[in-house]
mmCIF file of C-alpha atoms in Angstrom:
data_model
loop_
_atom_site.group_PDB
_atom_site.id
_atom_site.type_symbol
_atom_site.label_atom_id
_atom_site.label_comp_id
_atom_site.label_asym_id
_atom_site.label_seq_id
_atom_site.Cartn_x
_atom_site.Cartn_y
_atom_site.Cartn_z
ATOM 1 C CA MET A 10 -45.104 54.901 35.206
ATOM 2 C CA ASN A 11 -46.658 53.835 31.918
ATOM 3 C CA ASP A 12 -44.134 55.961 30.020
ATOM 4 C CA ARG A 13 -41.272 54.209 31.794
ATOM 5 C CA ILE A 14 -42.763 50.786 30.990
ATOM 6 C CA ARG A 15 -43.150 51.734 27.335
ATOM 7 C CA GLU A 16 -39.577 53.079 27.271
ATOM 8 C CA ALA A 17 -38.240 49.843 28.773
ATOM 9 C CA GLN A 18 -40.222 47.775 26.289
ATOM 10 C CA GLU A 19 -38.872 49.861 23.419
ATOM 11 C CA ARG A 20 -35.303 49.397 24.661
ATOM 12 C CA LEU A 21 -35.922 45.648 24.965
ATOM 13 C CA ARG A 22 -37.286 45.541 21.410
ATOM 14 C CA LEU A 23 -34.264 47.433 20.091
ATOM 15 C CA ALA A 24 -31.907 45.084 21.959
ATOM 16 C CA GLN A 25 -33.686 42.053 20.538
ATOM 17 C CA GLU A 26 -33.496 43.558 17.059
ATOM 18 C CA GLN A 27 -29.764 44.149 17.465
ATOM 19 C CA ILE A 28 -29.285 40.572 18.668
ATOM 20 C CA ARG A 29 -31.226 39.264 15.662
ATOM 21 C CA VAL A 30 -29.172 41.337 13.236
ATOM 22 C CA ALA A 31 -25.952 40.194 14.899
ATOM 23 C CA GLN A 32 -27.047 36.547 14.702
ATOM 24 C CA GLU A 33 -27.909 36.873 11.026
ATOM 25 C CA HIS A 34 -24.583 38.590 10.336
ATOM 26 C CA THR A 35 -22.680 35.874 12.224
ATOM 27 C CA ALA A 36 -24.538 33.112 10.364
ATOM 28 C CA ALA A 37 -23.882 34.793 7.002
ATOM 29 C CA THR A 38 -20.205 35.215 7.850
ATOM 30 C CA ALA A 39 -19.955 31.556 8.899
ATOM 31 C CA ARG A 40 -21.652 30.435 5.663
ATOM 32 C CA GLU A 41 -19.274 32.559 3.593
ATOM 33 C CA ALA A 42 -16.246 31.200 5.484
ATOM 34 C CA ALA A 43 -17.465 27.632 5.044
ATOM 35 C CA GLN A 44 -18.063 28.212 1.335
ATOM 36 C CA GLU A 45 -14.612 29.754 0.919
ATOM 37 C CA ALA A 46 -13.045 26.794 2.771
ATOM 38 C CA GLN A 47 -14.890 24.345 0.516
ATOM 39 C CA GLU A 48 -13.788 26.238 -2.607
ATOM 40 C CA LEU A 49 -10.181 26.329 -1.331
ATOM 41 C CA ALA A 50 -10.234 22.606 -0.542
ATOM 42 C CA LYS A 51 -11.666 21.888 -4.004
ATOM 43 C CA ALA A 52 -8.997 24.042 -5.652
ATOM 44 C CA MET A 53 -6.245 22.286 -3.695
ATOM 45 C CA ARG A 54 -7.740 18.903 -4.536
ATOM 46 C CA ASP A 55 -7.944 19.783 -8.227
ATOM 47 C CA ALA A 56 -4.394 21.158 -8.237
ATOM 48 C CA MET A 57 -2.945 18.197 -6.363
ATOM 49 C CA PRO A 58 -1.753 15.364 -8.616
ATOM 50 C CA PRO A 59 -3.830 12.173 -8.392
ATOM 51 C CA GLY A 60 -2.766 9.950 -5.519
ATOM 52 C CA LEU A 61 -0.421 12.521 -3.951
ATOM 53 C CA LEU A 62 -2.492 12.922 -0.787
ATOM 54 C CA THR A 63 -2.548 9.159 -0.253
ATOM 55 C CA ARG A 64 1.210 9.029 -0.792
ATOM 56 C CA LEU A 65 1.754 11.790 1.755
ATOM 57 C CA LEU A 66 -0.404 10.034 4.343
ATOM 58 C CA SER A 67 1.488 6.773 3.796
ATOM 59 C CA ALA A 68 4.788 8.630 4.192
ATOM 60 C CA PHE A 69 3.506 10.314 7.360
ATOM 61 C CA VAL A 70 3.024 6.867 8.901
ATOM 62 C CA GLY A 71 5.901 5.043 7.229
ATOM 63 C CA ILE A 72 8.818 7.440 7.785
ATOM 64 C CA PRO A 73 8.736 7.365 11.620
ATOM 65 C CA LEU A 74 8.431 3.577 11.459
ATOM 66 C CA ILE A 75 11.463 3.313 9.155
ATOM 67 C CA LEU A 76 13.496 5.570 11.446
ATOM 68 C CA ALA A 77 12.604 3.493 14.486
ATOM 69 C CA LEU A 78 13.497 0.204 12.795
ATOM 70 C CA ILE A 79 16.856 1.534 11.590
ATOM 71 C CA PHE A 80 18.018 3.107 14.839
ATOM 72 C CA VAL A 81 16.474 1.026 17.621
ATOM 73 C CA GLU A 82 18.790 -1.497 19.275
ATOM 74 C CA VAL A 83 17.686 -4.158 21.767
ATOM 75 C CA TRP A 84 21.049 -5.720 22.633
ATOM 76 C CA PRO A 85 23.724 -3.783 20.710
ATOM 77 C CA GLU A 86 26.692 -5.423 22.416
ATOM 78 C CA ARG A 87 25.780 -8.973 21.445
ATOM 79 C CA PHE A 88 23.159 -8.671 18.691
ATOM 80 C CA PRO A 89 23.781 -5.354 16.872
ATOM 81 C CA GLY A 90 21.232 -4.545 14.196
ATOM 82 C CA LEU A 91 18.935 -7.445 15.086
ATOM 83 C CA VAL A 92 15.749 -5.321 15.068
ATOM 84 C CA PHE A 93 16.581 -3.981 11.614
ATOM 85 C CA THR A 94 17.414 -7.499 10.381
ATOM 86 C CA LEU A 95 14.044 -8.791 11.567
ATOM 87 C CA ALA A 96 12.308 -5.880 9.827
ATOM 88 C CA VAL A 97 14.160 -6.467 6.545
ATOM 89 C CA ALA A 98 13.381 -10.199 6.765
ATOM 90 C CA LEU A 99 9.677 -9.380 7.119
ATOM 91 C CA ILE A 100 9.862 -6.952 4.185
ATOM 92 C CA ALA A 101 11.610 -9.613 2.085
ATOM 93 C CA LEU A 102 9.014 -12.227 3.036
ATOM 94 C CA ILE A 103 6.053 -9.987 2.142
ATOM 95 C CA SER A 104 7.738 -8.812 -1.071
ATOM 96 C CA GLY A 105 8.451 -12.429 -1.973
ATOM 97 C CA SER A 106 4.815 -13.379 -1.428
ATOM 98 C CA GLU A 107 3.742 -10.507 -3.725
ATOM 99 C CA TYR A 108 6.174 -11.667 -6.404
ATOM 100 C CA PHE A 109 5.174 -15.338 -6.273
ATOM 101 C CA ARG A 110 1.480 -14.471 -6.218
ATOM 102 C CA ALA A 111 2.012 -12.515 -9.442
ATOM 103 C CA LEU A 112 3.868 -15.480 -10.952
ATOM 104 C CA LYS A 113 0.959 -17.801 -10.214
ATOM 105 C CA HIS A 114 -1.392 -15.249 -11.759
ATOM 106 C CA ARG A 115 0.718 -15.573 -14.944
ATOM 107 C CA GLY A 116 0.499 -19.368 -14.839
ATOM 108 C CA PHE A 117 3.921 -20.261 -13.414
ATOM 109 C CA ARG A 118 4.333 -22.860 -10.675
ATOM 110 C CA PRO A 119 7.232 -21.687 -8.463
ATOM 111 C CA ASN A 120 8.400 -23.625 -5.450
ATOM 112 C CA GLU A 121 7.360 -20.788 -3.182
ATOM 113 C CA GLN A 122 7.592 -22.560 0.192
ATOM 114 C CA LEU A 123 11.306 -23.225 -0.222
ATOM 115 C CA ALA A 124 11.769 -19.775 -1.721
ATOM 116 C CA TYR A 125 10.179 -18.123 1.329
ATOM 117 C CA ILE A 126 12.598 -19.977 3.576
ATOM 118 C CA ALA A 127 15.556 -18.992 1.388
ATOM 119 C CA VAL A 128 14.513 -15.330 1.216
ATOM 120 C CA VAL A 129 14.236 -15.044 4.990
ATOM 121 C CA VAL A 130 17.379 -17.068 5.695
ATOM 122 C CA LEU A 131 19.357 -14.820 3.335
ATOM 123 C CA GLN A 132 18.672 -11.857 5.613
ATOM 124 C CA PHE A 133 20.024 -13.625 8.675
ATOM 125 C CA ALA A 134 22.915 -14.955 6.600
ATOM 126 C CA ALA A 135 23.800 -11.360 5.679
ATOM 127 C CA TRP A 136 23.558 -10.391 9.336
ATOM 128 C CA ASN A 137 25.919 -13.206 10.332
ATOM 129 C CA VAL A 138 28.310 -12.743 7.406
ATOM 130 C CA SER A 139 28.611 -9.045 8.242
ATOM 131 C CA ARG A 140 29.691 -10.116 11.729
ATOM 132 C CA GLY A 141 32.291 -12.550 10.346
ATOM 133 C CA LYS A 142 30.260 -15.729 10.806
ATOM 134 C CA LEU A 143 28.888 -18.411 8.463
ATOM 135 C CA LEU A 144 30.999 -17.268 5.527
ATOM 136 C CA ALA A 145 30.392 -20.537 3.630
ATOM 137 C CA PHE A 146 26.668 -20.579 4.276
ATOM 138 C CA LEU A 147 25.404 -18.904 1.093
ATOM 139 C CA PRO A 148 26.768 -21.449 -1.439
ATOM 140 C CA VAL A 149 25.342 -24.283 0.660
ATOM 141 C CA MET A 150 21.918 -22.667 0.747
ATOM 142 C CA LEU A 151 21.846 -22.095 -3.017
ATOM 143 C CA VAL A 152 22.835 -25.706 -3.709
ATOM 144 C CA VAL A 153 20.087 -26.987 -1.422
ATOM 145 C CA LEU A 154 17.540 -24.656 -3.019
ATOM 146 C CA ILE A 155 18.373 -25.727 -6.572
ATOM 147 C CA ILE A 156 18.346 -29.464 -5.813
ATOM 148 C CA THR A 157 15.178 -29.426 -3.704
ATOM 149 C CA THR A 158 13.362 -27.236 -6.230
ATOM 150 C CA LEU A 159 14.204 -29.645 -9.061
ATOM 151 C CA ILE A 160 13.122 -32.616 -6.950
ATOM 152 C CA ASN A 161 9.891 -30.807 -6.130
ATOM 153 C CA GLN A 162 9.243 -30.175 -9.818
ATOM 154 C CA VAL A 163 9.777 -33.848 -10.644
ATOM 155 C CA VAL A 164 7.549 -35.052 -7.808
ATOM 156 C CA ARG A 165 4.758 -32.683 -8.852
ATOM 157 C CA ARG A 166 5.276 -33.746 -12.489
ATOM 158 C CA GLU A 167 5.375 -30.208 -13.732
ATOM 159 C CA GLN A 168 5.516 -29.673 -17.482
ATOM 160 C CA GLU A 169 7.969 -26.745 -17.291
ATOM 161 C CA PRO A 170 10.447 -27.592 -14.517
ATOM 162 C CA VAL A 171 13.246 -25.426 -15.961
ATOM 163 C CA THR A 172 10.991 -22.380 -16.216
ATOM 164 C CA ASN A 173 9.633 -22.863 -12.717
ATOM 165 C CA LEU A 174 13.135 -23.349 -11.342
ATOM 166 C CA GLY A 175 14.257 -20.177 -13.106
ATOM 167 C CA VAL A 176 11.472 -17.949 -11.768
ATOM 168 C CA THR A 177 11.945 -19.402 -8.275
ATOM 169 C CA LEU A 178 15.681 -18.733 -8.213
ATOM 170 C CA PHE A 179 15.216 -15.305 -9.774
ATOM 171 C CA GLY A 180 12.785 -14.351 -7.025
ATOM 172 C CA VAL A 181 15.181 -15.502 -4.321
ATOM 173 C CA VAL A 182 18.112 -13.600 -5.839
ATOM 174 C CA TYR A 183 16.199 -10.512 -6.969
ATOM 175 C CA ILE A 184 14.354 -10.009 -3.690
ATOM 176 C CA GLY A 185 16.155 -12.003 -1.019
ATOM 177 C CA TRP A 186 19.766 -11.389 -1.988
ATOM 178 C CA LEU A 187 19.540 -7.788 -3.188
ATOM 179 C CA VAL A 188 17.462 -6.523 -0.254
ATOM 180 C CA SER A 189 19.930 -8.139 2.163
ATOM 181 C CA TYR A 190 22.429 -5.418 1.217
ATOM 182 C CA LEU A 191 20.441 -3.098 3.460
ATOM 183 C CA ILE A 192 21.642 -5.291 6.318
ATOM 184 C CA PHE A 193 25.215 -5.154 5.017
ATOM 185 C CA LEU A 194 24.935 -1.354 4.938
ATOM 186 C CA ARG A 195 23.576 -1.306 8.476
ATOM 187 C CA SER A 196 26.585 -3.388 9.567
ATOM 188 C CA LEU A 197 29.285 -1.133 8.095
ATOM 189 C CA LEU A 198 31.870 0.225 10.557
ATOM 190 C CA PRO A 199 30.795 -1.913 13.497
ATOM 191 C CA GLY A 200 31.337 -0.295 16.862
ATOM 192 C CA GLN A 201 31.475 3.211 15.395
ATOM 193 C CA THR A 202 28.745 5.567 16.580
ATOM 194 C CA ILE A 203 27.705 9.123 15.901
ATOM 195 C CA ALA A 204 25.518 11.397 18.012
ATOM 196 C CA ILE A 205 22.136 12.383 16.595
ATOM 197 C CA PRO A 206 22.266 16.153 15.867
ATOM 198 C CA LEU A 207 19.336 18.004 17.413
ATOM 199 C CA PRO A 208 18.410 21.722 17.320
ATOM 200 C CA TRP A 209 19.366 22.100 20.974
ATOM 201 C CA GLY A 210 22.546 20.007 20.848
ATOM 202 C CA HIS A 211 23.511 16.384 20.361
ATOM 203 C CA GLY A 212 21.214 13.463 21.052
ATOM 204 C CA PRO A 213 22.118 9.854 21.859
ATOM 205 C CA SER A 214 24.834 8.114 19.850
ATOM 206 C CA VAL A 215 23.718 5.480 17.342
ATOM 207 C CA SER A 216 25.433 3.088 14.968
ATOM 208 C CA TYR A 217 27.227 4.796 12.096
ATOM 209 C CA GLY A 218 25.993 2.057 9.787
ATOM 210 C CA ALA A 219 22.443 3.136 10.616
ATOM 211 C CA TRP A 220 23.230 6.637 9.334
ATOM 212 C CA LEU A 221 24.677 5.226 6.117
ATOM 213 C CA THR A 222 21.583 3.070 5.635
ATOM 214 C CA LEU A 223 19.321 6.052 6.144
ATOM 215 C CA TYR A 224 21.479 8.053 3.723
ATOM 216 C CA VAL A 225 20.953 5.467 0.953
ATOM 217 C CA ILE A 226 17.217 5.185 1.654
ATOM 218 C CA ALA A 227 16.817 8.987 1.699
ATOM 219 C CA VAL A 228 18.667 9.494 -1.596
ATOM 220 C CA THR A 229 16.774 6.640 -3.272
ATOM 221 C CA TRP A 230 13.303 7.682 -2.197
ATOM 222 C CA MET A 231 13.937 11.399 -2.748
ATOM 223 C CA THR A 232 14.892 10.485 -6.317
ATOM 224 C CA ASP A 233 11.409 9.058 -6.776
ATOM 225 C CA THR A 234 9.842 12.128 -5.153
ATOM 226 C CA GLY A 235 11.880 14.550 -7.262
ATOM 227 C CA ALA A 236 11.125 12.694 -10.489
ATOM 228 C CA TYR A 237 7.419 12.679 -9.636
ATOM 229 C CA ALA A 238 7.335 16.389 -8.737
ATOM 230 C CA PHE A 239 9.348 17.523 -11.780
ATOM 231 C CA GLY A 240 7.315 15.290 -14.072
ATOM 232 C CA VAL A 241 3.997 16.656 -12.803
ATOM 233 C CA ARG A 242 5.152 20.290 -12.858
ATOM 234 C CA PHE A 243 7.237 20.449 -16.037
ATOM 235 C CA GLY A 244 6.760 17.183 -17.889
ATOM 236 C CA LYS A 245 3.432 17.652 -19.681
ATOM 237 C CA ASN A 246 5.090 18.251 -23.047
ATOM 238 C CA SER A 247 8.338 16.435 -22.272
ATOM 239 C CA ARG A 248 9.538 13.371 -24.106
ATOM 240 C CA LYS A 249 8.515 10.077 -22.549
ATOM 241 C CA LEU A 250 11.341 8.214 -20.832
ATOM 242 C CA ALA A 251 10.168 4.651 -21.558
ATOM 243 C CA PRO A 252 6.624 4.752 -22.966
ATOM 244 C CA SER A 253 6.363 1.005 -23.455
ATOM 245 C CA LEU A 254 7.176 0.314 -19.795
ATOM 246 C CA SER A 255 5.903 3.334 -17.864
ATOM 247 C CA PRO A 256 3.968 5.854 -19.985
ATOM 248 C CA ASN A 257 3.806 8.464 -17.193
ATOM 249 C CA LYS A 258 7.575 8.821 -16.768
ATOM 250 C CA THR A 259 9.227 11.652 -18.661
ATOM 251 C CA VAL A 260 12.778 12.708 -19.461
ATOM 252 C CA ILE A 261 12.350 15.941 -17.493
ATOM 253 C CA GLY A 262 11.116 13.883 -14.549
ATOM 254 C CA ALA A 263 14.210 11.685 -14.757
ATOM 255 C CA VAL A 264 16.454 14.755 -14.818
ATOM 256 C CA GLY A 265 14.596 16.142 -11.818
ATOM 257 C CA GLY A 266 15.132 12.852 -10.017
ATOM 258 C CA LEU A 267 18.881 13.022 -10.663
ATOM 259 C CA LEU A 268 19.081 16.617 -9.423
ATOM 260 C CA THR A 269 17.086 15.755 -6.307
ATOM 261 C CA ALA A 270 19.281 12.714 -5.655
ATOM 262 C CA THR A 271 22.456 14.799 -5.954
ATOM 263 C CA LEU A 272 21.166 17.528 -3.650
ATOM 264 C CA THR A 273 19.918 15.000 -1.094
ATOM 265 C CA SER A 274 23.248 13.174 -1.246
ATOM 266 C CA LEU A 275 25.208 16.363 -0.553
ATOM 267 C CA LEU A 276 22.963 17.495 2.291
ATOM 268 C CA TRP A 277 22.523 14.119 3.935
ATOM 269 C CA GLY A 278 26.129 13.145 3.280
ATOM 270 C CA ALA A 279 27.329 16.226 5.152
ATOM 271 C CA TRP A 280 25.101 15.189 8.057
ATOM 272 C CA ALA A 281 26.492 11.635 7.919
ATOM 273 C CA HIS A 282 30.116 12.864 7.584
ATOM 274 C CA ILE A 283 30.639 11.425 4.088
ATOM 275 C CA PRO A 284 33.194 13.489 2.104
ATOM 276 C CA TRP A 285 31.368 15.887 -0.229
ATOM 277 C CA TYR A 286 33.135 14.703 -3.391
ATOM 278 C CA HIS A 287 31.969 11.143 -2.776
ATOM 279 C CA CYS A 288 28.443 12.464 -2.216
ATOM 280 C CA LEU A 289 28.687 14.333 -5.512
ATOM 281 C CA ILE A 290 29.626 11.085 -7.268
ATOM 282 C CA LEU A 291 27.383 8.668 -5.399
ATOM 283 C CA GLY A 292 24.230 10.826 -5.527
ATOM 284 C CA PRO A 293 23.741 10.745 -9.329
ATOM 285 C CA ILE A 294 24.735 7.058 -9.417
ATOM 286 C CA LEU A 295 22.052 6.158 -6.894
ATOM 287 C CA GLY A 296 19.571 8.467 -8.612
ATOM 288 C CA ALA A 297 20.112 6.768 -11.969
ATOM 289 C CA LEU A 298 20.082 3.252 -10.505
ATOM 290 C CA GLY A 299 16.913 3.938 -8.529
ATOM 291 C CA GLN A 300 15.066 4.971 -11.688
ATOM 292 C CA VAL A 301 16.468 2.019 -13.632
ATOM 293 C CA GLY A 302 15.314 -0.319 -10.853
ATOM 294 C CA ASP A 303 11.830 1.170 -11.047
ATOM 295 C CA LEU A 304 11.743 0.691 -14.819
ATOM 296 C CA CYS A 305 12.970 -2.906 -14.496
ATOM 297 C CA GLU A 306 10.133 -3.681 -12.129
ATOM 298 C CA SER A 307 7.724 -2.026 -14.558
ATOM 299 C CA ALA A 308 9.012 -4.454 -17.194
ATOM 300 C CA LEU A 309 8.356 -7.369 -14.828
ATOM 301 C CA LYS A 310 4.839 -6.161 -14.048
ATOM 302 C CA ARG A 311 4.118 -5.663 -17.735
ATOM 303 C CA ASP A 312 5.234 -9.209 -18.489
ATOM 304 C CA LEU A 313 3.185 -10.605 -15.605
ATOM 305 C CA GLY A 314 0.115 -8.591 -16.612
ATOM 306 C CA ILE A 315 -0.349 -6.658 -13.354
ATOM 307 C CA LYS A 316 -0.409 -2.975 -12.392
ATOM 308 C CA ASP A 317 1.079 -3.348 -8.894
ATOM 309 C CA PHE A 318 2.529 -6.247 -6.958
ATOM 310 C CA GLY A 319 0.239 -5.508 -4.012
ATOM 311 C CA GLY A 320 -1.763 -2.900 -2.149
ATOM 312 C CA ILE A 321 -0.325 -2.964 1.369
ATOM 313 C CA MET A 322 0.898 0.656 1.048
ATOM 314 C CA PRO A 323 -1.865 3.014 -0.151
ATOM 315 C CA GLY A 324 -0.627 5.219 -2.962
ATOM 316 C CA HIS A 325 2.474 3.090 -3.511
ATOM 317 C CA GLY A 326 1.186 -0.426 -4.191
ATOM 318 C CA GLY A 327 2.914 -3.332 -2.519
ATOM 319 C CA LEU A 328 6.135 -3.468 -0.545
ATOM 320 C CA LEU A 329 7.971 -4.677 -3.641
ATOM 321 C CA ASP A 330 6.686 -1.616 -5.522
ATOM 322 C CA ARG A 331 8.086 0.625 -2.775
ATOM 323 C CA PHE A 332 11.452 -1.136 -2.352
ATOM 324 C CA ASP A 333 12.183 -1.877 -6.020
ATOM 325 C CA SER A 334 14.649 1.005 -6.373
ATOM 326 C CA LEU A 335 16.493 0.041 -3.191
ATOM 327 C CA LEU A 336 17.139 -3.407 -4.654
ATOM 328 C CA PHE A 337 19.443 -1.641 -7.138
ATOM 329 C CA THR A 338 20.853 1.175 -5.017
ATOM 330 C CA ALA A 339 21.646 -0.678 -1.774
ATOM 331 C CA PRO A 340 24.218 -3.141 -3.258
ATOM 332 C CA ILE A 341 26.052 -0.450 -5.252
ATOM 333 C CA ALA A 342 26.043 1.955 -2.313
ATOM 334 C CA TYR A 343 27.409 -0.770 -0.056
ATOM 335 C CA TYR A 344 30.328 -1.620 -2.356
ATOM 336 C CA TYR A 345 31.071 2.049 -3.023
ATOM 337 C CA LEU A 346 31.119 2.950 0.671
ATOM 338 C CA ALA A 347 32.970 -0.207 1.700
ATOM 339 C CA LEU A 348 35.594 -0.320 -1.074
ATOM 340 C CA ILE A 349 35.988 3.075 -2.734
ATOM 341 C CA VAL A 350 35.646 5.420 0.224
ATOM 342 C CA PRO A 351 38.903 4.687 2.071
ATOM 343 C CA ARG A 352 37.999 6.447 5.274
ATOM 344 C CA LEU A 353 34.761 7.972 6.482
ATOM 345 C CA HIS A 354 35.375 11.109 8.528
ATOM 346 C CA PHE A 355 33.631 11.752 11.816
#
């Protein structure tokens, strides 16, 4: 009996020893895996360009929102594109506030209240003009803005009324008028729809103008992405593109942006049924204009003594910093698609 008890105790001791060894091995393996994961995360963090992770997170949130605002319709029969118009009006209003805040930081005294009204009204004017209404509205609005701004400057007894009038009107035209071409794009080919291609077939049909708008946005923003990626990867020893305006931009980055714009134009244009030869022409044009628009805003920020117009979009700055390229590409894309392309093929 005693021998059996001792044998059982010995077996129990051996089992406990095996459990202890297994626990120590498991803990050591877990520590090694955790250390390897930390080293991998550190290596990825060190290899990743500064601010890229924040940009990716902003894009992860922003891209679905942009898609929803472009394609969603509330009352397409009577008010086509109204959701998108409201979104663009809000973007214009916030961008305008960023611009006028920077002006006041520089010491200017713009008539911002009237400018806010004009910037927002321009978006709804574009929406109505694209539907064949209020064709004479824009000249009337500009006349009212000029006269009331001058009266406001006199009443406030400003010392530089011409300068303040100039920066006010420039803000209205630069932001309010140019961004409204997104609405004109969205309104192209009214009544025409195209089914959303899905891996398992065709989805619901949406406005063809929405596809054209998304095409222009995709080409413009992919230009920025391509220029950034090429500049980080190959541009360390490349010649600076415009060192006095943006010291981080390189010639190789600009070339990469043009190549990315052309490729995106061909791929997205095929999806949107734009003839390939027009995509081959329009892609580099939009790529070049997008980068010029970014440099022009850099010149404005340099003159105003600021780094970014705002901080509403982490990794990108303000809305005006994000939409600066579209202010140049949207009008040209609209006129090219509306006037030069005689017939878009479905």
